[in-house]
Short mmCIF file of C-alpha atoms in Angstrom, two decimals:
data_model
loop_
_atom_site.label_atom_id
_atom_site.label_comp_id
_atom_site.label_asym_id
_atom_site.label_seq_id
_atom_site.Cartn_x
_atom_site.Cartn_y
_atom_site.Cartn_z
CA MET A 535 5.99 10.38 -28.26
CA ASN A 536 8.15 8.15 -25.78
CA ILE A 537 7.10 6.14 -22.97
CA PHE A 538 7.49 8.53 -20.38
CA GLU A 539 5.38 11.16 -22.33
CA GLU A 540 2.69 8.38 -23.06
CA LEU A 541 2.48 7.70 -19.16
CA LYS A 542 2.16 11.69 -18.50
CA ALA A 543 -0.22 11.97 -21.40
CA ARG A 544 -2.41 9.10 -20.09
CA GLY A 545 -2.63 10.55 -16.26
CA LEU A 546 -0.27 7.80 -14.67
CA ILE A 547 2.44 9.98 -13.42
CA PHE A 548 2.13 11.76 -10.31
CA GLN A 549 5.65 11.96 -8.85
CA THR A 550 9.21 11.15 -10.14
CA THR A 551 12.74 11.26 -8.71
CA ASP A 552 15.02 13.05 -11.18
CA GLU A 553 12.81 13.27 -14.16
CA ALA A 554 15.37 14.31 -16.66
CA ALA A 555 17.61 11.53 -15.55
CA LEU A 556 14.55 8.91 -15.73
CA ILE A 557 13.45 10.11 -19.21
CA LYS A 558 17.09 9.54 -20.36
CA ALA A 559 17.40 6.19 -18.69
CA LEU A 560 13.74 5.01 -20.44
CA THR A 561 14.43 6.45 -23.98
CA GLU A 562 18.30 5.58 -24.46
CA ASP A 563 18.42 2.08 -22.85
CA SER A 564 16.45 -0.85 -21.70
CA ILE A 565 16.10 -1.12 -17.80
CA LYS A 566 14.79 -3.11 -15.32
CA PHE A 567 11.92 -2.02 -13.03
CA TYR A 568 9.86 -3.39 -10.48
CA SER A 569 6.47 -2.96 -8.59
CA GLY A 570 5.74 -4.79 -5.29
CA TYR A 571 2.47 -6.39 -4.14
CA ASP A 572 1.79 -7.50 -0.70
CA PRO A 573 -0.55 -10.69 -0.35
CA THR A 574 -3.12 -9.13 1.97
CA ALA A 575 -5.79 -11.30 0.51
CA ASP A 576 -5.77 -14.03 -2.09
CA SER A 577 -6.20 -11.73 -5.01
CA LEU A 578 -5.31 -8.64 -6.39
CA HIS A 579 -7.92 -5.82 -6.75
CA LEU A 580 -8.78 -2.91 -9.00
CA GLY A 581 -6.48 -0.61 -6.98
CA HIS A 582 -3.45 -2.72 -8.05
CA LEU A 583 -4.44 -2.69 -11.88
CA VAL A 584 -3.06 0.59 -12.64
CA PRO A 585 0.79 -0.28 -11.65
CA ILE A 586 0.16 -3.86 -13.11
CA LEU A 587 -0.88 -1.97 -16.31
CA ASN A 588 2.15 0.54 -16.18
CA MET A 589 4.48 -2.57 -15.85
CA ARG A 590 2.86 -3.90 -19.22
CA ARG A 591 3.21 -0.73 -20.91
CA LEU A 592 6.91 -0.37 -19.90
CA GLN A 593 7.50 -3.67 -20.99
CA LEU A 594 5.92 -3.27 -24.31
CA ALA A 595 8.42 -0.06 -24.71
CA GLY A 596 11.17 -2.50 -24.26
CA HIS A 597 12.06 -2.52 -20.65
CA GLN A 598 12.17 -5.75 -18.34
CA PRO A 599 9.48 -5.93 -15.26
CA VAL A 600 10.32 -7.56 -12.25
CA ALA A 601 7.17 -8.18 -10.19
CA LEU A 602 7.78 -8.51 -6.46
CA VAL A 603 5.37 -10.68 -4.16
CA GLY A 604 5.75 -9.66 -0.77
CA GLY A 605 5.75 -12.79 1.08
CA ALA A 606 7.66 -11.07 3.98
CA THR A 607 5.99 -7.65 3.93
CA GLY A 608 2.78 -9.15 3.61
CA MET A 609 3.04 -10.50 7.15
CA ILE A 610 4.29 -7.14 8.64
CA GLY A 611 1.51 -4.80 7.02
CA ASP A 612 2.27 -1.42 5.39
CA PRO A 613 0.81 1.58 7.54
CA SER A 614 0.24 4.00 4.36
CA PHE A 615 -2.74 6.01 5.09
CA LYS A 616 -4.41 3.07 6.96
CA ASP A 617 -6.35 4.15 10.04
CA ALA A 618 -5.27 1.07 11.89
CA GLU A 619 -3.06 -1.97 12.18
CA ARG A 620 -3.57 -4.78 9.51
CA SER A 621 -4.41 -8.17 11.00
CA LEU A 622 -1.40 -10.52 10.94
CA GLN A 623 -1.49 -13.64 9.22
CA THR A 624 0.25 -16.96 9.30
CA THR A 625 3.02 -17.76 7.46
CA GLU A 626 0.72 -20.61 5.72
CA THR A 627 -1.72 -18.16 4.81
CA VAL A 628 0.60 -15.37 3.48
CA ALA A 629 2.36 -18.09 1.45
CA ALA A 630 -0.78 -19.45 -0.24
CA TRP A 631 -1.69 -15.82 -0.93
CA SER A 632 1.46 -15.06 -2.29
CA ALA A 633 0.93 -18.03 -4.68
CA ALA A 634 -2.55 -16.94 -5.95
CA ILE A 635 -0.95 -13.22 -6.53
CA LYS A 636 2.04 -14.72 -8.48
CA GLN A 637 -0.32 -16.55 -10.95
CA GLN A 638 -2.55 -13.33 -11.31
CA LEU A 639 0.47 -10.99 -12.30
CA SER A 640 1.34 -13.93 -14.87
CA ARG A 641 -1.86 -13.02 -16.92
CA PHE A 642 -0.34 -9.39 -17.46
CA LEU A 643 3.09 -9.78 -18.17
CA SER A 644 4.86 -11.61 -20.80
CA PHE A 645 7.66 -14.20 -19.47
CA GLU A 646 9.26 -14.59 -22.95
CA GLY A 647 11.60 -12.72 -25.05
CA GLU A 648 14.39 -10.70 -24.60
CA ASN A 649 12.72 -8.30 -21.85
CA ALA A 650 10.81 -11.30 -20.35
CA ALA A 651 9.27 -10.43 -16.98
CA THR A 652 10.61 -12.31 -13.67
CA VAL A 653 8.34 -12.91 -10.38
CA VAL A 654 10.12 -12.89 -6.85
CA ASN A 655 9.17 -13.00 -3.53
CA ASN A 656 10.93 -10.97 -0.95
CA TYR A 657 10.50 -14.04 1.71
CA ASP A 658 13.53 -15.54 0.06
CA TRP A 659 15.86 -13.00 1.37
CA PHE A 660 14.15 -11.72 4.52
CA SER A 661 13.74 -15.44 5.75
CA GLN A 662 17.50 -15.78 5.65
CA MET A 663 18.27 -12.80 7.74
CA ASN A 664 18.44 -12.76 11.77
CA ILE A 665 17.53 -9.66 13.62
CA LEU A 666 21.34 -8.94 14.24
CA GLU A 667 22.15 -8.64 10.60
CA PHE A 668 19.02 -6.72 9.87
CA LEU A 669 19.83 -3.94 12.32
CA ARG A 670 23.42 -3.98 11.63
CA ASP A 671 23.46 -3.96 7.87
CA VAL A 672 19.95 -2.04 7.02
CA GLY A 673 18.66 -0.43 10.20
CA LYS A 674 21.85 1.78 10.79
CA HIS A 675 21.38 3.62 7.53
CA PHE A 676 18.08 4.91 8.90
CA THR A 677 17.22 7.48 11.50
CA ILE A 678 14.50 7.94 13.46
CA ASN A 679 14.11 11.37 12.55
CA TYR A 680 13.95 10.28 8.93
CA MET A 681 11.53 7.70 9.36
CA MET A 682 9.22 9.79 11.54
CA SER A 683 9.06 12.54 8.79
CA LYS A 684 7.33 9.93 6.40
CA GLU A 685 3.66 11.06 5.98
CA SER A 686 2.57 7.41 6.14
CA VAL A 687 3.93 7.38 9.66
CA LYS A 688 2.86 11.19 10.63
CA LYS A 689 -0.76 10.17 10.03
CA ARG A 690 -0.77 7.22 12.29
CA ILE A 691 1.39 8.62 15.11
CA GLU A 692 -1.50 10.29 17.11
CA THR A 693 -3.72 7.13 16.75
CA GLY A 694 -0.70 4.81 17.42
CA ILE A 695 1.60 2.56 15.28
CA SER A 696 3.39 -0.48 16.35
CA TYR A 697 7.18 -0.74 15.86
CA THR A 698 6.04 -3.70 13.36
CA GLU A 699 4.34 -1.28 11.03
CA PHE A 700 6.91 1.30 11.67
CA ALA A 701 9.56 -0.46 10.24
CA TYR A 702 7.93 -1.35 7.08
CA GLN A 703 9.55 1.57 5.15
CA ILE A 704 13.10 -0.27 6.08
CA LEU A 705 11.62 -3.65 4.79
CA GLN A 706 10.53 -2.09 1.37
CA GLY A 707 13.88 0.04 0.93
CA TYR A 708 15.88 -3.19 1.56
CA ASP A 709 13.61 -4.80 -1.33
CA PHE A 710 14.62 -2.21 -3.84
CA TYR A 711 18.50 -2.73 -2.61
CA GLN A 712 18.24 -6.32 -3.05
CA LEU A 713 16.72 -5.82 -6.37
CA ASN A 714 19.15 -3.55 -7.71
CA GLU A 715 22.20 -5.62 -6.21
CA ASN A 716 21.10 -8.98 -7.47
CA TYR A 717 18.79 -8.22 -10.54
CA GLY A 718 20.00 -4.96 -11.72
CA VAL A 719 16.86 -3.24 -11.27
CA THR A 720 16.77 0.70 -11.37
CA LEU A 721 13.23 1.89 -11.26
CA GLU A 722 10.65 1.17 -8.70
CA ILE A 723 6.59 2.05 -9.60
CA GLY A 724 4.04 2.40 -6.88
CA GLY A 725 1.09 4.24 -5.89
CA SER A 726 1.42 7.64 -4.71
CA ASP A 727 1.01 6.52 -1.07
CA GLN A 728 3.98 4.59 -1.51
CA TRP A 729 6.26 7.55 -1.99
CA GLY A 730 7.99 7.48 1.27
CA ASN A 731 8.65 3.86 1.06
CA MET A 732 9.97 4.03 -2.22
CA ILE A 733 12.37 6.78 -1.42
CA ALA A 734 13.95 5.06 1.49
CA GLY A 735 14.85 2.40 -1.10
CA THR A 736 16.62 4.84 -3.40
CA ASP A 737 18.42 6.22 -0.25
CA LEU A 738 19.50 2.99 1.14
CA ILE A 739 21.07 2.34 -2.46
CA ARG A 740 22.76 5.31 -2.61
CA LYS A 741 24.44 4.89 0.92
CA LYS A 742 25.15 1.29 0.49
CA SER A 743 26.33 1.05 -3.02
CA GLY A 744 26.22 4.37 -4.56
CA ASN A 745 24.16 3.59 -7.21
CA ASP A 746 21.33 6.02 -8.72
CA THR A 747 17.99 4.62 -9.09
CA HIS A 748 14.52 6.05 -9.77
CA VAL A 749 10.99 6.05 -8.55
CA ILE A 750 7.62 6.77 -10.53
CA THR A 751 4.20 6.98 -8.18
CA VAL A 752 0.88 6.75 -10.01
CA PRO A 753 -1.61 8.93 -8.72
CA LEU A 754 -4.66 7.72 -6.63
CA ILE A 755 -7.40 7.27 -8.95
CA THR A 756 -10.74 8.86 -8.10
CA ASP A 757 -14.04 9.39 -9.91
CA SER A 758 -15.55 12.73 -11.18
CA THR A 759 -17.07 13.11 -7.51
CA GLY A 760 -13.64 12.62 -5.82
CA LYS A 761 -14.46 9.37 -4.34
CA LYS A 762 -11.58 6.68 -4.49
CA PHE A 763 -12.02 4.66 -7.50
CA GLY A 764 -12.24 0.80 -7.25
CA LYS A 765 -15.11 0.29 -4.67
CA SER A 766 -18.50 -1.18 -5.80
CA GLU A 767 -21.10 -0.92 -3.18
CA GLY A 768 -18.34 -0.51 -0.49
CA ASN A 769 -16.78 -3.84 -1.39
CA ALA A 770 -13.43 -4.13 -3.47
CA VAL A 771 -13.46 -4.97 -7.32
CA TRP A 772 -11.35 -8.06 -7.10
CA LEU A 773 -9.34 -9.33 -10.08
CA ASP A 774 -10.39 -13.31 -9.14
CA ALA A 775 -13.09 -14.12 -11.14
CA ASP A 776 -14.52 -16.39 -8.11
CA LYS A 777 -14.49 -13.04 -6.02
CA THR A 778 -15.66 -10.62 -8.49
CA SER A 779 -17.47 -12.35 -11.40
CA PRO A 780 -16.64 -11.32 -15.06
CA TYR A 781 -20.41 -10.26 -15.04
CA GLU A 782 -19.95 -8.28 -12.18
CA PHE A 783 -16.58 -6.94 -13.55
CA TYR A 784 -18.48 -5.95 -16.89
CA GLN A 785 -21.30 -4.11 -15.26
CA PHE A 786 -18.84 -2.12 -12.90
CA TRP A 787 -17.26 -0.79 -15.93
CA LEU A 788 -20.26 -0.16 -18.06
CA ASN A 789 -21.82 1.94 -15.13
CA VAL A 790 -18.94 4.38 -15.06
CA ALA A 791 -20.16 7.77 -15.21
CA ASP A 792 -20.03 9.95 -18.34
CA ALA A 793 -17.58 12.52 -16.53
CA ASP A 794 -15.03 9.53 -16.01
CA ALA A 795 -15.33 7.15 -19.14
CA VAL A 796 -12.67 8.76 -21.47
CA LYS A 797 -10.23 9.24 -18.76
CA PHE A 798 -10.69 5.88 -17.55
CA LEU A 799 -9.91 4.48 -21.16
CA LYS A 800 -6.49 6.24 -21.21
CA ILE A 801 -5.65 4.76 -17.66
CA PHE A 802 -6.97 1.23 -17.99
CA THR A 803 -6.87 0.52 -21.68
CA PHE A 804 -4.06 -0.09 -24.30
CA LEU A 805 -6.15 1.58 -26.88
CA SER A 806 -3.75 4.53 -28.45
CA LEU A 807 -4.34 8.11 -27.41
CA ASP A 808 -5.85 8.81 -31.15
CA GLU A 809 -8.20 6.04 -30.90
CA ILE A 810 -9.38 7.45 -27.46
CA ASP A 811 -9.74 10.83 -28.91
CA ASP A 812 -11.97 9.43 -31.54
CA ILE A 813 -14.12 7.73 -29.19
CA ALA A 814 -14.39 10.89 -27.09
CA LYS A 815 -15.62 12.72 -30.19
CA ALA A 816 -18.32 10.24 -30.74
CA PHE A 817 -19.18 10.05 -27.25
CA GLU A 818 -19.72 13.61 -27.14
CA ALA A 819 -21.96 13.65 -29.98
CA ALA A 820 -24.20 10.91 -28.78
CA PRO A 821 -23.63 10.32 -24.83
CA HIS A 822 -26.47 8.24 -24.79
CA GLU A 823 -25.30 5.67 -26.99
CA ARG A 824 -22.46 5.23 -24.40
CA LEU A 825 -19.90 4.17 -26.63
CA ALA A 826 -17.04 5.20 -24.13
CA GLN A 827 -18.45 2.78 -21.44
CA LYS A 828 -19.09 0.04 -23.76
CA THR A 829 -15.66 0.22 -25.10
CA LEU A 830 -13.92 0.42 -21.58
CA ALA A 831 -15.86 -2.67 -20.42
CA LYS A 832 -14.99 -4.68 -23.44
CA GLU A 833 -11.31 -3.51 -23.22
CA VAL A 834 -11.04 -4.15 -19.38
CA VAL A 835 -12.70 -7.40 -19.21
CA THR A 836 -11.07 -9.01 -22.00
CA LEU A 837 -7.78 -7.86 -20.49
CA VAL A 838 -8.45 -9.19 -17.17
CA HIS A 839 -10.94 -12.12 -17.99
CA GLY A 840 -10.29 -13.15 -21.68
CA GLU A 841 -12.43 -12.81 -24.78
CA THR A 842 -14.78 -15.58 -23.75
CA ALA A 843 -15.49 -14.17 -20.47
CA TYR A 844 -16.60 -10.82 -21.84
CA ASP A 845 -18.88 -12.53 -24.61
CA ASN A 846 -20.56 -14.39 -21.84
CA ALA A 847 -20.95 -11.36 -19.70
CA VAL A 848 -22.28 -9.56 -22.75
CA HIS A 849 -24.74 -12.46 -23.49
CA ILE A 850 -26.09 -12.53 -19.86
CA SER A 851 -26.57 -8.92 -19.90
CA GLN A 852 -28.46 -8.96 -23.30
CA GLN A 853 -30.65 -11.77 -22.35
CA LEU A 854 -31.52 -10.24 -19.03
CA PHE A 855 -32.28 -6.95 -20.59
CA ASP A 856 -34.60 -8.70 -22.98
CA GLY A 857 -36.25 -10.80 -20.48
CA HIS A 858 -34.84 -13.91 -21.89
CA ILE A 859 -34.59 -16.00 -18.79
CA LYS A 860 -34.85 -19.36 -20.13
CA SER A 861 -32.17 -19.01 -22.63
CA LEU A 862 -29.46 -18.75 -19.82
CA SER A 863 -28.28 -21.55 -17.34
CA VAL A 864 -28.79 -21.48 -13.74
CA LYS A 865 -25.23 -20.43 -13.10
CA ASP A 866 -25.62 -17.43 -15.60
CA ILE A 867 -28.83 -16.57 -13.91
CA LYS A 868 -27.22 -16.65 -10.55
CA THR A 869 -24.39 -14.58 -11.54
CA GLY A 870 -26.71 -12.03 -13.27
CA LEU A 871 -29.11 -11.81 -10.75
CA SER A 872 -26.47 -11.95 -7.73
CA ASP A 873 -27.76 -8.83 -5.95
CA VAL A 874 -31.46 -9.83 -6.02
CA PRO A 875 -33.85 -11.14 -3.24
CA ASN A 876 -33.86 -14.97 -2.78
CA PHE A 877 -36.79 -16.80 -1.40
CA THR A 878 -36.61 -20.61 -0.57
CA VAL A 879 -40.31 -22.21 -0.58
CA ALA A 880 -41.58 -24.12 2.09
CA ALA A 881 -41.62 -27.91 2.11
CA ASP A 882 -45.54 -27.91 1.84
CA PHE A 883 -45.62 -25.12 -1.09
CA ASP A 884 -48.56 -25.96 -3.18
CA GLY A 885 -47.40 -23.87 -6.00
CA ASN A 886 -50.12 -21.18 -5.90
CA LEU A 887 -48.99 -17.89 -7.57
CA VAL A 888 -50.75 -15.40 -5.37
CA ASN A 889 -49.57 -17.07 -2.24
CA LEU A 890 -45.95 -17.17 -3.38
CA LEU A 891 -46.07 -13.54 -4.56
CA VAL A 892 -47.05 -12.31 -0.92
CA ASP A 893 -44.88 -14.77 0.81
CA ALA A 894 -41.79 -13.97 -1.09
CA LYS A 895 -42.66 -10.08 -0.47
CA ILE A 896 -42.95 -9.76 -4.36
CA SER A 897 -46.29 -8.08 -3.69
CA PRO A 898 -47.18 -6.42 -0.35
CA SER A 899 -50.64 -7.99 -0.11
CA ARG A 900 -52.79 -10.67 -1.63
CA ARG A 901 -54.93 -7.88 -3.22
CA GLN A 902 -52.00 -6.53 -4.81
CA ALA A 903 -50.97 -9.75 -5.87
CA ARG A 904 -53.91 -10.35 -7.87
CA GLU A 905 -53.94 -6.93 -9.42
CA ASP A 906 -50.29 -7.55 -10.39
CA ILE A 907 -51.38 -10.69 -12.23
CA SER A 908 -54.05 -9.21 -13.77
CA ASN A 909 -52.39 -6.05 -14.93
CA GLY A 910 -49.62 -8.07 -16.54
CA ALA A 911 -47.05 -6.79 -14.23
CA ILE A 912 -45.87 -10.49 -13.20
CA TYR A 913 -43.42 -12.58 -15.48
CA ILE A 914 -42.31 -16.02 -14.71
CA ASN A 915 -38.92 -16.88 -16.24
CA GLY A 916 -39.42 -13.82 -18.70
CA ASP A 917 -43.05 -14.90 -19.70
CA ARG A 918 -45.97 -12.84 -18.87
CA GLN A 919 -48.46 -14.67 -16.61
CA THR A 920 -52.05 -13.21 -16.26
CA SER A 921 -54.12 -16.11 -14.66
CA LEU A 922 -54.99 -15.63 -10.90
CA GLU A 923 -55.04 -19.64 -10.92
CA TYR A 924 -51.79 -20.22 -12.07
CA VAL A 925 -49.79 -23.00 -10.12
CA ILE A 926 -46.12 -23.26 -10.31
CA GLY A 927 -45.16 -26.43 -11.70
CA ASP A 928 -41.91 -28.57 -12.47
CA ALA A 929 -41.83 -26.94 -16.03
CA ASP A 930 -41.31 -23.55 -14.19
CA LYS A 931 -38.42 -24.94 -12.45
CA LEU A 932 -35.39 -24.08 -14.26
CA GLU A 933 -32.57 -27.16 -13.96
CA SER A 934 -35.06 -28.48 -11.32
CA GLN A 935 -33.70 -25.52 -9.03
CA LEU A 936 -35.31 -22.09 -9.37
CA THR A 937 -37.71 -19.96 -10.79
CA VAL A 938 -36.98 -16.24 -11.80
CA ILE A 939 -40.00 -13.98 -11.16
CA ARG A 940 -40.16 -10.39 -12.20
CA ARG A 941 -42.50 -7.70 -11.17
CA GLY A 942 -42.86 -4.82 -13.30
CA LYS A 943 -39.65 -3.69 -15.57
CA LYS A 944 -36.98 -4.55 -13.03
CA LYS A 945 -37.91 -6.21 -9.76
CA TYR A 946 -36.30 -9.58 -9.81
CA THR A 947 -36.83 -12.40 -7.38
CA ILE A 948 -35.09 -15.70 -7.50
CA ILE A 949 -37.28 -18.68 -6.18
CA ASN A 950 -35.38 -21.56 -4.82
CA PHE A 951 -36.85 -25.36 -4.38
#
């Protein structure tokens, strides 16, 4: 199975230009290819991971990746299937975000060997151009009719689109031209929403230099309900550990629906298709053991954050599941229980457990609080407490900072001092 066939079998190809010519290029020679990433934040997110992993797959197949950081295009904003204009950022902000993204990309690609990866920034060439050069040397190759025909533009015409974002496709097209001229890049990889912008590049290259180039788009990844994949409770799942912790990242993958788990193993891991087939059979025979999700979480967390981070995420999960709160550090507790209620005690707090349960809204009333304690439903740092006279003391304050109270099996509250 060649690399193109593998990408197809994994569900990683949506559209291409001349498929026969592309297959020939990928199987008969080593080519240079690129994918671009605009710095719209100080981190890439899960939506970027598919093209990044495709770059890695192609590199492993012997092709040379060029990762383009959009230091210039990031200041403009891509209109592709956005409902409104992006907020424009300062040059300094975009430069800082570009540096952060360059560092993230470096974790996934190899920068050594015959097909070592290269990272470039399109600010390097756009910052050297003036408006007259741009209009004369680039703009003249694009007609208004051509630009208006792009789906990304059509969808914004009714609500309004600035010339700034309207011109984005020309900028992206010129990126491909620059990379073709100066780096020998002949293939661009991007998301399916980028098709129009990417074709602008192949057209510009053909008009200016007569070279034939290729495009591959990856499909928009959705879950079994049709929902765009990569959002957790409405928030982006980031690749930066400070924005989405390895534990949260681990939990995200662990909670993938059964209907999606095997599909995502093909897309997001480097396990062979034969290995994934074996996992799928075992998973189908015993879905309650969640082998597919556990494997998915292990592979992706290790890939993005490393083995130590994966081991720590598993450790936190297991200790919380077993109720072994005291075996965790305060940092790990805050990570593992980042989504639970927090309550800060008053300066005159006397330690009375019944009053605390009511004040922190763990129990709805003093009567219910007493019943909860008597019935063994209250746990302090993982230990059941049944004394109605119990007083929270220094021994209950983990690292002198907090106490974890659990009501029942799952209702946690962090008490801060």
